[in-house]
Tab-separated table of N, CA and C in Angstrom:
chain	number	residue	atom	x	y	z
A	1	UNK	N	-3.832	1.182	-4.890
A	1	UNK	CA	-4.700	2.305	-4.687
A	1	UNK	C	-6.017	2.014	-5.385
A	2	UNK	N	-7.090	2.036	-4.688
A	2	UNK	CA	-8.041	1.761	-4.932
A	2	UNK	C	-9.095	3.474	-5.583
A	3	UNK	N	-9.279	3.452	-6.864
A	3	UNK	CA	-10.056	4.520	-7.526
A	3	UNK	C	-11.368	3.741	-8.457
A	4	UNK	N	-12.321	5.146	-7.964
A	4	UNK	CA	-13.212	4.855	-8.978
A	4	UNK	C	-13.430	5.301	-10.371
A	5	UNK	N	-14.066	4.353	-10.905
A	5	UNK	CA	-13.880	4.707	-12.854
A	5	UNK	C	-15.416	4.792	-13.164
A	6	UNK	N	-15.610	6.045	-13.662
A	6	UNK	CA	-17.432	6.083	-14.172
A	6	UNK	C	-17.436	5.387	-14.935
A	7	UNK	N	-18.824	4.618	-15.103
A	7	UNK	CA	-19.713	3.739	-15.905
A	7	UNK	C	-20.191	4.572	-16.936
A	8	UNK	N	-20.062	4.959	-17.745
A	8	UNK	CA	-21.075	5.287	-18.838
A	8	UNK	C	-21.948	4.577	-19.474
A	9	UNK	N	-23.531	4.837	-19.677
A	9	UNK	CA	-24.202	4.295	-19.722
A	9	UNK	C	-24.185	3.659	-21.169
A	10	UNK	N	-24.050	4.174	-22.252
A	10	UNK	CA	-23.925	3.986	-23.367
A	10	UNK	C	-22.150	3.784	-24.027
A	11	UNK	N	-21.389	3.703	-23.080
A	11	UNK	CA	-19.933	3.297	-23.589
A	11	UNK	C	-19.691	2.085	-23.103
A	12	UNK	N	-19.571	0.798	-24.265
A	12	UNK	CA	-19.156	-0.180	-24.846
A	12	UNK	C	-18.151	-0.364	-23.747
A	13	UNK	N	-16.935	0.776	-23.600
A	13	UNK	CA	-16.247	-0.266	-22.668
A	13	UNK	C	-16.452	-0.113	-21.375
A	14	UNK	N	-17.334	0.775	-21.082
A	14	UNK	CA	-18.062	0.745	-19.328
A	14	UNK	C	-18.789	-0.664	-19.059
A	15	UNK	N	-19.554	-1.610	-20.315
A	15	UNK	CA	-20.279	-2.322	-20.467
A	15	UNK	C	-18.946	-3.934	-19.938
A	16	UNK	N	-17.956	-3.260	-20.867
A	16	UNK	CA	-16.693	-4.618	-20.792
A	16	UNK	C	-16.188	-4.348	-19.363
A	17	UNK	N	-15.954	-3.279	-18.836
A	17	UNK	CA	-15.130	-3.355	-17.828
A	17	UNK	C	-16.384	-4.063	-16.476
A	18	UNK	N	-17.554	-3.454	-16.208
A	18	UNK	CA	-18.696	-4.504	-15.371
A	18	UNK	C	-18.678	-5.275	-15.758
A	19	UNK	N	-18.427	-6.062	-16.934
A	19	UNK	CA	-18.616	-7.533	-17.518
A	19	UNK	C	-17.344	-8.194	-16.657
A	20	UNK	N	-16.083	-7.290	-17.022
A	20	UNK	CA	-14.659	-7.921	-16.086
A	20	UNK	C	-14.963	-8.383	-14.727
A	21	UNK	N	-15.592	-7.648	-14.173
A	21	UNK	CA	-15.084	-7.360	-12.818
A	21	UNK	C	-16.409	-8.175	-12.162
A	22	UNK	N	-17.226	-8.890	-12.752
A	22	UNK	CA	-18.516	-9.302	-11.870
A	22	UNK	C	-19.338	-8.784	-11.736
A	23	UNK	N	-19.731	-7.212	-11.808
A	23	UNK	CA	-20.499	-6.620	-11.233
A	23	UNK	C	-21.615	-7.216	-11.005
A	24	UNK	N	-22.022	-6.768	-9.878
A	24	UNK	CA	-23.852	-7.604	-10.033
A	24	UNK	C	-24.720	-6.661	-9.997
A	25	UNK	N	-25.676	-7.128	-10.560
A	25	UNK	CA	-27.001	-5.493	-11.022
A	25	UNK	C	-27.732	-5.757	-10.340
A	26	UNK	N	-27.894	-6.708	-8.954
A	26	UNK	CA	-28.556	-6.951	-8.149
A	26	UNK	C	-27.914	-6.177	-7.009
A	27	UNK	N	-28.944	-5.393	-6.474
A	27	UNK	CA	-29.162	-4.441	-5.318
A	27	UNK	C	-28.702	-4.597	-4.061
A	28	UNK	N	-28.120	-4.597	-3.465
A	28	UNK	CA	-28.022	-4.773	-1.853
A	28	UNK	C	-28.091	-4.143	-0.838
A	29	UNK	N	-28.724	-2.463	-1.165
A	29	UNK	CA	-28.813	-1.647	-0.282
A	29	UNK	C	-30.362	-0.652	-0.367
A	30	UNK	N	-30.521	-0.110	0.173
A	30	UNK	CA	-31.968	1.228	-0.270
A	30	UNK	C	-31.849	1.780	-1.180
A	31	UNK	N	-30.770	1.948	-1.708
A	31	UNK	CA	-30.910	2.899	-3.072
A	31	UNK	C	-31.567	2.036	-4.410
A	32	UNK	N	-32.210	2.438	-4.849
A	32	UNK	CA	-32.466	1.824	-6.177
A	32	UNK	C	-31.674	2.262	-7.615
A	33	UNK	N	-30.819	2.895	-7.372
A	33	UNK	CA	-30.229	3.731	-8.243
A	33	UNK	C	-28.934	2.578	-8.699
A	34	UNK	N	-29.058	2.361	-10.037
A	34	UNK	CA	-27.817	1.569	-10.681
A	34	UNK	C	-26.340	1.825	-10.397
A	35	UNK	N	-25.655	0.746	-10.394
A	35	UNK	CA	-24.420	1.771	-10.140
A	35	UNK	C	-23.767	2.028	-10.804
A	36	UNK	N	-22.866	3.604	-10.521
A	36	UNK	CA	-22.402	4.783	-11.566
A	36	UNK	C	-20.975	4.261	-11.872
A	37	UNK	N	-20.118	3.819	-10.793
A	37	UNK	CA	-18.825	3.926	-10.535
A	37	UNK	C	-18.170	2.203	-10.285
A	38	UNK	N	-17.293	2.092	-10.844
A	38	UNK	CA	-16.828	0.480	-9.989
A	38	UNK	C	-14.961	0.895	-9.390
A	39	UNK	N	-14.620	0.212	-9.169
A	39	UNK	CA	-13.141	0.275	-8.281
A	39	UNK	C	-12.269	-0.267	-9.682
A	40	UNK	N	-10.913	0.796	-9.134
A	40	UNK	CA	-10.024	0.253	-10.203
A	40	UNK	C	-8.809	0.047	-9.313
A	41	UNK	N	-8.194	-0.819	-9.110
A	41	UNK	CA	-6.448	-0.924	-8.421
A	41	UNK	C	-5.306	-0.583	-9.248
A	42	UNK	N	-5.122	0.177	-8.706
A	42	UNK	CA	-4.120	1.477	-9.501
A	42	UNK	C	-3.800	1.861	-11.063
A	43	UNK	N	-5.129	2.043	-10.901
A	43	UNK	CA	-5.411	2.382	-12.141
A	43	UNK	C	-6.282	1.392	-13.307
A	44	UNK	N	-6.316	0.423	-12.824
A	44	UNK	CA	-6.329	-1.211	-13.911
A	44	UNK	C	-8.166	-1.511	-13.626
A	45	UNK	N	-8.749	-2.289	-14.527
A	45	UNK	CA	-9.684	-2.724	-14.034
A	45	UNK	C	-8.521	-4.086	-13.961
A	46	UNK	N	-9.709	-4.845	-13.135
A	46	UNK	CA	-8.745	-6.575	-13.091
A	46	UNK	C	-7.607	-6.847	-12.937
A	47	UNK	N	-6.864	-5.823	-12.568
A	47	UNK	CA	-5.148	-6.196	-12.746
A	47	UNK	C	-5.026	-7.886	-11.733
A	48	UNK	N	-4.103	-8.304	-12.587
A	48	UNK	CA	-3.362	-9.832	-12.019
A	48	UNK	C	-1.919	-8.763	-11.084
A	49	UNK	N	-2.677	-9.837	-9.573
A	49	UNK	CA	-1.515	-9.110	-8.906
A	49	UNK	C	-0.552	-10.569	-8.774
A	50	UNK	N	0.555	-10.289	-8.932
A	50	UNK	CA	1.923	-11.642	-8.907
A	50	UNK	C	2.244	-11.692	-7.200
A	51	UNK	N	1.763	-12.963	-6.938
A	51	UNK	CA	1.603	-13.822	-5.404
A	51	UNK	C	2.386	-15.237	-6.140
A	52	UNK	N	3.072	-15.597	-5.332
A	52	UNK	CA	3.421	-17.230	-5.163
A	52	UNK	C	2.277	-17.745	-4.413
A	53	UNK	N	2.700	-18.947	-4.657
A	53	UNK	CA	1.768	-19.689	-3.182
A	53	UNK	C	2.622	-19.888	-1.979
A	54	UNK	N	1.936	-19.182	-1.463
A	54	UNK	CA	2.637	-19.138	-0.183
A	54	UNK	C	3.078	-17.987	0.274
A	55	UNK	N	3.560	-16.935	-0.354
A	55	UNK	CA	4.310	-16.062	-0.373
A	55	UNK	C	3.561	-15.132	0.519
A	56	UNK	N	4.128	-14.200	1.407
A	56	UNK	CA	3.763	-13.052	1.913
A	56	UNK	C	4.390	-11.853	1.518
A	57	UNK	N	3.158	-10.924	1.696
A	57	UNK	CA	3.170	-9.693	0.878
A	57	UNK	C	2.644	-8.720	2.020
A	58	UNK	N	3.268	-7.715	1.991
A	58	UNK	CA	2.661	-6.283	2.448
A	58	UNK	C	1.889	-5.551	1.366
A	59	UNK	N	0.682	-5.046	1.810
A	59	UNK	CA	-0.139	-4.298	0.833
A	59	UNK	C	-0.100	-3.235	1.956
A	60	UNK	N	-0.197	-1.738	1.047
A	60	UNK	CA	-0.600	-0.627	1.325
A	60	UNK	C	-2.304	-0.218	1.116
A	61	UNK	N	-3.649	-0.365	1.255
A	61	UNK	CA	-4.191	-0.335	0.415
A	61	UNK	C	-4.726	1.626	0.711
A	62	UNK	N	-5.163	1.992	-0.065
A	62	UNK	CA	-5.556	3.371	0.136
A	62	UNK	C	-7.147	3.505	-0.835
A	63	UNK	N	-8.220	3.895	-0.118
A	63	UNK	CA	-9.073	3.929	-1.093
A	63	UNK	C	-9.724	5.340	-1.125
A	64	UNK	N	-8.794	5.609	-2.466
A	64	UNK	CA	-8.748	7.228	-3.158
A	64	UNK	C	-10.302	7.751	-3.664
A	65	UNK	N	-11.379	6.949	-3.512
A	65	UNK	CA	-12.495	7.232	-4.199
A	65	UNK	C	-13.277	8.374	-2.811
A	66	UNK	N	-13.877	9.325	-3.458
A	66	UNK	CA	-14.354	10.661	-2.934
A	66	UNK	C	-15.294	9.794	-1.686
A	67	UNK	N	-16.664	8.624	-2.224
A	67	UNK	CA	-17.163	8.746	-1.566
A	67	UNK	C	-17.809	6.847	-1.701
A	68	UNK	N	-16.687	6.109	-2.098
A	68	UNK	CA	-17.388	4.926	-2.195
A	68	UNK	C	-16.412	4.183	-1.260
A	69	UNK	N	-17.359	3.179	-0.634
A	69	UNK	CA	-16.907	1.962	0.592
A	69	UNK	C	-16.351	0.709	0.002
A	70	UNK	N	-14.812	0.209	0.575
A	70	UNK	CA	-14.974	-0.769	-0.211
A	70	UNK	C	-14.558	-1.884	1.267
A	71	UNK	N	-15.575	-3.196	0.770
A	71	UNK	CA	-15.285	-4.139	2.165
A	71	UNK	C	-14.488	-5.517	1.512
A	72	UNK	N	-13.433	-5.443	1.541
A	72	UNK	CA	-12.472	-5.693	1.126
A	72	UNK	C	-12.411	-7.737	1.530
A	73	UNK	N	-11.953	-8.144	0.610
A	73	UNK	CA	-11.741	-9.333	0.810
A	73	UNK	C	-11.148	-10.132	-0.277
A	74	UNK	N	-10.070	-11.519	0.091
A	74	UNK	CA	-9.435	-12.093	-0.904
A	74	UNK	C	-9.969	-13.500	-0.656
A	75	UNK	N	-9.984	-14.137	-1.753
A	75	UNK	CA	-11.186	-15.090	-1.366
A	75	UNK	C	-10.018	-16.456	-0.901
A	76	UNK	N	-10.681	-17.006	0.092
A	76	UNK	CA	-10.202	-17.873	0.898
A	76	UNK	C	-9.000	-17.746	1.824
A	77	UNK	N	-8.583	-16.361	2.327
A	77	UNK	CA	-7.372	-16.131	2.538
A	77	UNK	C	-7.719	-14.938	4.195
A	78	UNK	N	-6.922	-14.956	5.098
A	78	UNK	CA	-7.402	-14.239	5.835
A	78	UNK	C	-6.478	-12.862	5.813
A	79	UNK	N	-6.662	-11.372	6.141
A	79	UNK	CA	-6.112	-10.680	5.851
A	79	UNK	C	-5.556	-10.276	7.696
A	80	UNK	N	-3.699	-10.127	7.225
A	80	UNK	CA	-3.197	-10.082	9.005
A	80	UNK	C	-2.923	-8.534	8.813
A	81	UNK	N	-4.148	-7.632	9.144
A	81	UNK	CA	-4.049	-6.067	9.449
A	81	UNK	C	-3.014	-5.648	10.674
A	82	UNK	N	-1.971	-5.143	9.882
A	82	UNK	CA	-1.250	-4.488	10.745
A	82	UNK	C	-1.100	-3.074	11.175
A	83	UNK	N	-1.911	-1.702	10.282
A	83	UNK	CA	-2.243	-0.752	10.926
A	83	UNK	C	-3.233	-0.587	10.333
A	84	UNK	N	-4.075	0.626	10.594
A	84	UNK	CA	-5.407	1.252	9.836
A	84	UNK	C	-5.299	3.189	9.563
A	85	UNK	N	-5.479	3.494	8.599
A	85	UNK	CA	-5.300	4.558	8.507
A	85	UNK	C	-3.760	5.542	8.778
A	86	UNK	N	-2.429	4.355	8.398
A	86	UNK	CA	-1.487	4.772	9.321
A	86	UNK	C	-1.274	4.596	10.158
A	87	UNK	N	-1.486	4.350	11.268
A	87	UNK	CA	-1.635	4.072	13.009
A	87	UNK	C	-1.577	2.748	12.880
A	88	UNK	N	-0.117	1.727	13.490
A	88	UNK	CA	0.020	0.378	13.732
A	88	UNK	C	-0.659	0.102	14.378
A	89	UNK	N	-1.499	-0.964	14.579
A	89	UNK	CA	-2.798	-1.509	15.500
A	89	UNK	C	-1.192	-2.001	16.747
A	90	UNK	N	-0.160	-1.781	17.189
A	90	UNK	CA	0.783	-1.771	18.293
A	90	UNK	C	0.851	-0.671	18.965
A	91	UNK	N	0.348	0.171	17.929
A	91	UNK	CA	0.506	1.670	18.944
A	91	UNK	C	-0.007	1.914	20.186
A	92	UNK	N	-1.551	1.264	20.015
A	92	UNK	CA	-2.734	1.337	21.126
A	92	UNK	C	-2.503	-0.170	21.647
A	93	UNK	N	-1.918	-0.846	21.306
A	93	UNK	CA	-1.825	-2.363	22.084
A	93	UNK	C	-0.737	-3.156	21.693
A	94	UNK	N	0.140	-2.917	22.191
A	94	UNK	CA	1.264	-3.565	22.121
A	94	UNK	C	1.304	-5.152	21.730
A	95	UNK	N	0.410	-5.616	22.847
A	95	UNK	CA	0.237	-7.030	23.126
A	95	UNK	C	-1.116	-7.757	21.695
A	96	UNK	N	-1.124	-6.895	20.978
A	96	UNK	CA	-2.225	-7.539	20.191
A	96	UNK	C	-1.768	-6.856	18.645
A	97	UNK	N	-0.085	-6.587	18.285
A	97	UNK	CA	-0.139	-5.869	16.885
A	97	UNK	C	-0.442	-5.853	15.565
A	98	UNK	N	-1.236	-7.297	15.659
A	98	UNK	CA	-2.218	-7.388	13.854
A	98	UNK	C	-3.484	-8.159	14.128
A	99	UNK	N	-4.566	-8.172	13.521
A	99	UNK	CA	-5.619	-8.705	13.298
A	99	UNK	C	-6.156	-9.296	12.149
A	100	UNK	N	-6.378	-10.744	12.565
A	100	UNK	CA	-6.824	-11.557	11.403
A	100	UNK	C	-8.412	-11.339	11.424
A	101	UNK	N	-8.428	-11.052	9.695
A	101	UNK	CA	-9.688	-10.701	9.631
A	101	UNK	C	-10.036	-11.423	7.995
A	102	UNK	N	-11.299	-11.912	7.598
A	102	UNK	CA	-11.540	-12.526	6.552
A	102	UNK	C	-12.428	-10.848	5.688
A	103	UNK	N	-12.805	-9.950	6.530
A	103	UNK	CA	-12.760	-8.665	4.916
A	103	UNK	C	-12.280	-7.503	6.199
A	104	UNK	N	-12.311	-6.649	5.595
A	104	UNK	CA	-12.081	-5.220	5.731
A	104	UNK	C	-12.932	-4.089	5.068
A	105	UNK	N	-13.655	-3.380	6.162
A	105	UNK	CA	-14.210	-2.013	5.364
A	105	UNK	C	-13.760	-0.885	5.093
A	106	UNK	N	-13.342	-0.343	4.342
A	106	UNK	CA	-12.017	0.824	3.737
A	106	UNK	C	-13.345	1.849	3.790
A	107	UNK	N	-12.934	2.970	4.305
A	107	UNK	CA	-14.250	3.918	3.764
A	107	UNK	C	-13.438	4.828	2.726
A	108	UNK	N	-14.162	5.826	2.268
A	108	UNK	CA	-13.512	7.152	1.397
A	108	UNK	C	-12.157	7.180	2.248
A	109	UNK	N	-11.197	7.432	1.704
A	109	UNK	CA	-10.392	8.082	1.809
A	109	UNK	C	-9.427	7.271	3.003
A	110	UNK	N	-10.351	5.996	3.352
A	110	UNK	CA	-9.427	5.308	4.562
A	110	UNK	C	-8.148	4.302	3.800
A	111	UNK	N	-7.383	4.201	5.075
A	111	UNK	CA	-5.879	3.048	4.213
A	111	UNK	C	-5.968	2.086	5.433
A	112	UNK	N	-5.811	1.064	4.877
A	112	UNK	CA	-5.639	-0.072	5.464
A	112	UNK	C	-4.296	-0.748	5.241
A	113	UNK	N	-3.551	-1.010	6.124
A	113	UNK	CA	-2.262	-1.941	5.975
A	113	UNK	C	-2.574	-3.331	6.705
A	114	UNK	N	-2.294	-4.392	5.521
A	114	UNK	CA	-2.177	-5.580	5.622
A	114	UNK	C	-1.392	-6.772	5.101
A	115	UNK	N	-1.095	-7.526	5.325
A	115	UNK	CA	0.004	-8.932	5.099
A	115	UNK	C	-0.797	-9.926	4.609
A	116	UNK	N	-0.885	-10.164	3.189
A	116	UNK	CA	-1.649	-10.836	2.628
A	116	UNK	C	-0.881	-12.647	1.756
A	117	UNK	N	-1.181	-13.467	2.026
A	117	UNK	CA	-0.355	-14.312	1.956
A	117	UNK	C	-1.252	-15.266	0.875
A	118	UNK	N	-0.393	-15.684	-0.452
A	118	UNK	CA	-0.922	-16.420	-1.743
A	118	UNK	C	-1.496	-17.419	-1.150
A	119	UNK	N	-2.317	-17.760	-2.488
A	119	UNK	CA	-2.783	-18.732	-2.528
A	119	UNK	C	-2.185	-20.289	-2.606
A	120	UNK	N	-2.623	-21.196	-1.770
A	120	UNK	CA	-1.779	-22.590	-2.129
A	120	UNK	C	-1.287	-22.643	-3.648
A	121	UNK	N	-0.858	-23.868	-3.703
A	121	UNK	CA	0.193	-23.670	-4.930
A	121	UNK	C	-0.940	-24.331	-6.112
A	122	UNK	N	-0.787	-23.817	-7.209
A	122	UNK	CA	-1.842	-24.353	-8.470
A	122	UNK	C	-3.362	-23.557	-7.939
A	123	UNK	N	-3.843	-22.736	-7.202
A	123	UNK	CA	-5.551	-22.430	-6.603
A	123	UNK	C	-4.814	-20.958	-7.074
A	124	UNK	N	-6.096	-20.415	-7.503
A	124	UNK	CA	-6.490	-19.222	-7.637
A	124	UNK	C	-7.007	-18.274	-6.860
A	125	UNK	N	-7.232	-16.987	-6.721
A	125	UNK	CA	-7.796	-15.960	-5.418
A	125	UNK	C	-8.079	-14.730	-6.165
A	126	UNK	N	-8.961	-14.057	-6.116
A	126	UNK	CA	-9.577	-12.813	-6.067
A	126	UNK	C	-9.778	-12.124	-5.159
A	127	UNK	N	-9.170	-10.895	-5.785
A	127	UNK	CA	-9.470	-9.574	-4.464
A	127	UNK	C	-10.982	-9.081	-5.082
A	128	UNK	N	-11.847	-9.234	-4.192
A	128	UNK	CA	-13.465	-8.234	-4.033
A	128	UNK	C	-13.763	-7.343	-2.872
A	129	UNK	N	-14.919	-7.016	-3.487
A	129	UNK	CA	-15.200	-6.027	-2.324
A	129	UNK	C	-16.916	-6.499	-2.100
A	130	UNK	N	-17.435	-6.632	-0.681
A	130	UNK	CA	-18.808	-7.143	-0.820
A	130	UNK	C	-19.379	-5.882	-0.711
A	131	UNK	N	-20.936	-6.449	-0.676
A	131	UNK	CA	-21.555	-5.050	-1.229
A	131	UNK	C	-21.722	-4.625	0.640
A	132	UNK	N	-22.083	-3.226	0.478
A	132	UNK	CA	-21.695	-2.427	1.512
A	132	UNK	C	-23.343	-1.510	1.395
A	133	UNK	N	-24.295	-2.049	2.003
A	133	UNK	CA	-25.310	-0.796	2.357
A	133	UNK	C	-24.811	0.739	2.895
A	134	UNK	N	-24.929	2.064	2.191
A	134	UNK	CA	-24.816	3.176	2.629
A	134	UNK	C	-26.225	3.741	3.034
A	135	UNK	N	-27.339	2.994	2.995
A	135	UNK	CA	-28.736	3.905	3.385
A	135	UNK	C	-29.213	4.016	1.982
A	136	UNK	N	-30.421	4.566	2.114
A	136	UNK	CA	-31.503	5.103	0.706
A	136	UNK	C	-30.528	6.640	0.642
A	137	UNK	N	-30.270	7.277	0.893
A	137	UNK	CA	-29.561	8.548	0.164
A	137	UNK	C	-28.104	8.243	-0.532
A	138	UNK	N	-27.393	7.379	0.161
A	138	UNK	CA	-26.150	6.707	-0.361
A	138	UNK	C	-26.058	6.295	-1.618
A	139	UNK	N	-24.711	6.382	-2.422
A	139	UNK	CA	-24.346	5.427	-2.831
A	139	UNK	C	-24.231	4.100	-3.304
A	140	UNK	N	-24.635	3.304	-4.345
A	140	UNK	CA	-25.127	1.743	-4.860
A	140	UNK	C	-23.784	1.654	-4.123
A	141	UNK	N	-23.105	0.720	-3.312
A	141	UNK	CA	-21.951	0.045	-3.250
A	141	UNK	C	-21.877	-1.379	-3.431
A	142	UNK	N	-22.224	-2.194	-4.619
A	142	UNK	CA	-22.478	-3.417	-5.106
A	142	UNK	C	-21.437	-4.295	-5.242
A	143	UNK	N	-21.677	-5.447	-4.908
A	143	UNK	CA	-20.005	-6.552	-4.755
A	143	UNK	C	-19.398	-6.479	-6.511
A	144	UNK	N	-18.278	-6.557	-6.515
A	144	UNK	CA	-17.635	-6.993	-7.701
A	144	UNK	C	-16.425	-7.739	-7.015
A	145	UNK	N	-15.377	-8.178	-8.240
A	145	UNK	CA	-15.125	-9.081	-8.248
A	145	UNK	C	-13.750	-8.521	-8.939
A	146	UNK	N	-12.650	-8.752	-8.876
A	146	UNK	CA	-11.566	-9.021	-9.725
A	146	UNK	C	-10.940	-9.828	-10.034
A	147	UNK	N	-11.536	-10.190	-11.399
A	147	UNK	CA	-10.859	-11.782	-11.248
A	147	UNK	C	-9.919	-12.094	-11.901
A	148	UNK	N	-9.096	-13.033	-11.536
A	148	UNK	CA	-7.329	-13.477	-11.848
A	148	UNK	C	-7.371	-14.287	-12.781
């Protein structure tokens, strides 16, 4: 489950947890406005998620944040989406029931189901999210990084 955790501007560990996670203070959208909020997976900044190499996994992902986008990606790995929002991508097409995709855009409140498969054996992988333009009234949605 994907939630957001406020930044406080002056708390030390708002400072450690953007330090964790990559944040970049470089801009990628109209807003000029810093960003307030970063993503936490269930609860954790950075959590180490336990993958073999090789191994396949079902993820649920759900992204619980009111109003932030996250475009989802594991680095070097392609993600085999098998429904969106609940709804098996078989429902509407039998003949086509998952999609390989290298990210995913989760909006507020959207869930994505996908089959995510480790990294070769001894290589490392991070789940991020790239940055996501919402417009000049929007939201900073800036890439970070969770790294393993």
């Amino acid at each position: 489950m994907l939630r957001d955790q406020v930044i406080g501007k002056d708390d030390p560990d708002s400072s450690e947890s953007m330090r964790r996670v990559d944040l970049s203070g470089k801009s990628c959208s109209a807003s000029t406005d810093p960003p307030g909020r970063l993503f936490t997976v269930n609860g954790v900044v950075r959590p180490q998620i336990a993958i073999a190499a090789d191994e396949r996994q079902f993820w649920r992902i759900v992204n619980a944040s009111p109003d932030l986008y996250a475009d989802l990606q594991v680095d070097g790995e392609q993600l085999e989406v098998v429904a969106l929002d609940g709804m098996p991508l078989a429902f509407h097409d039998p003949a086509h029931p998952l999609n390989y995709l290298s990210h995913i855009l989760v909006p507020p409140a959207g869930r994505v189901e996908a089959i995510i498969t480790g990294p070769r054996h001894e290589a490392r992988a991070s789940l991020r999210t790239l940055c996501f333009d919402t417009g000049r009234d929007g939201d900073p949605n800036p890439a970070w990084c969770s790294r393993t």
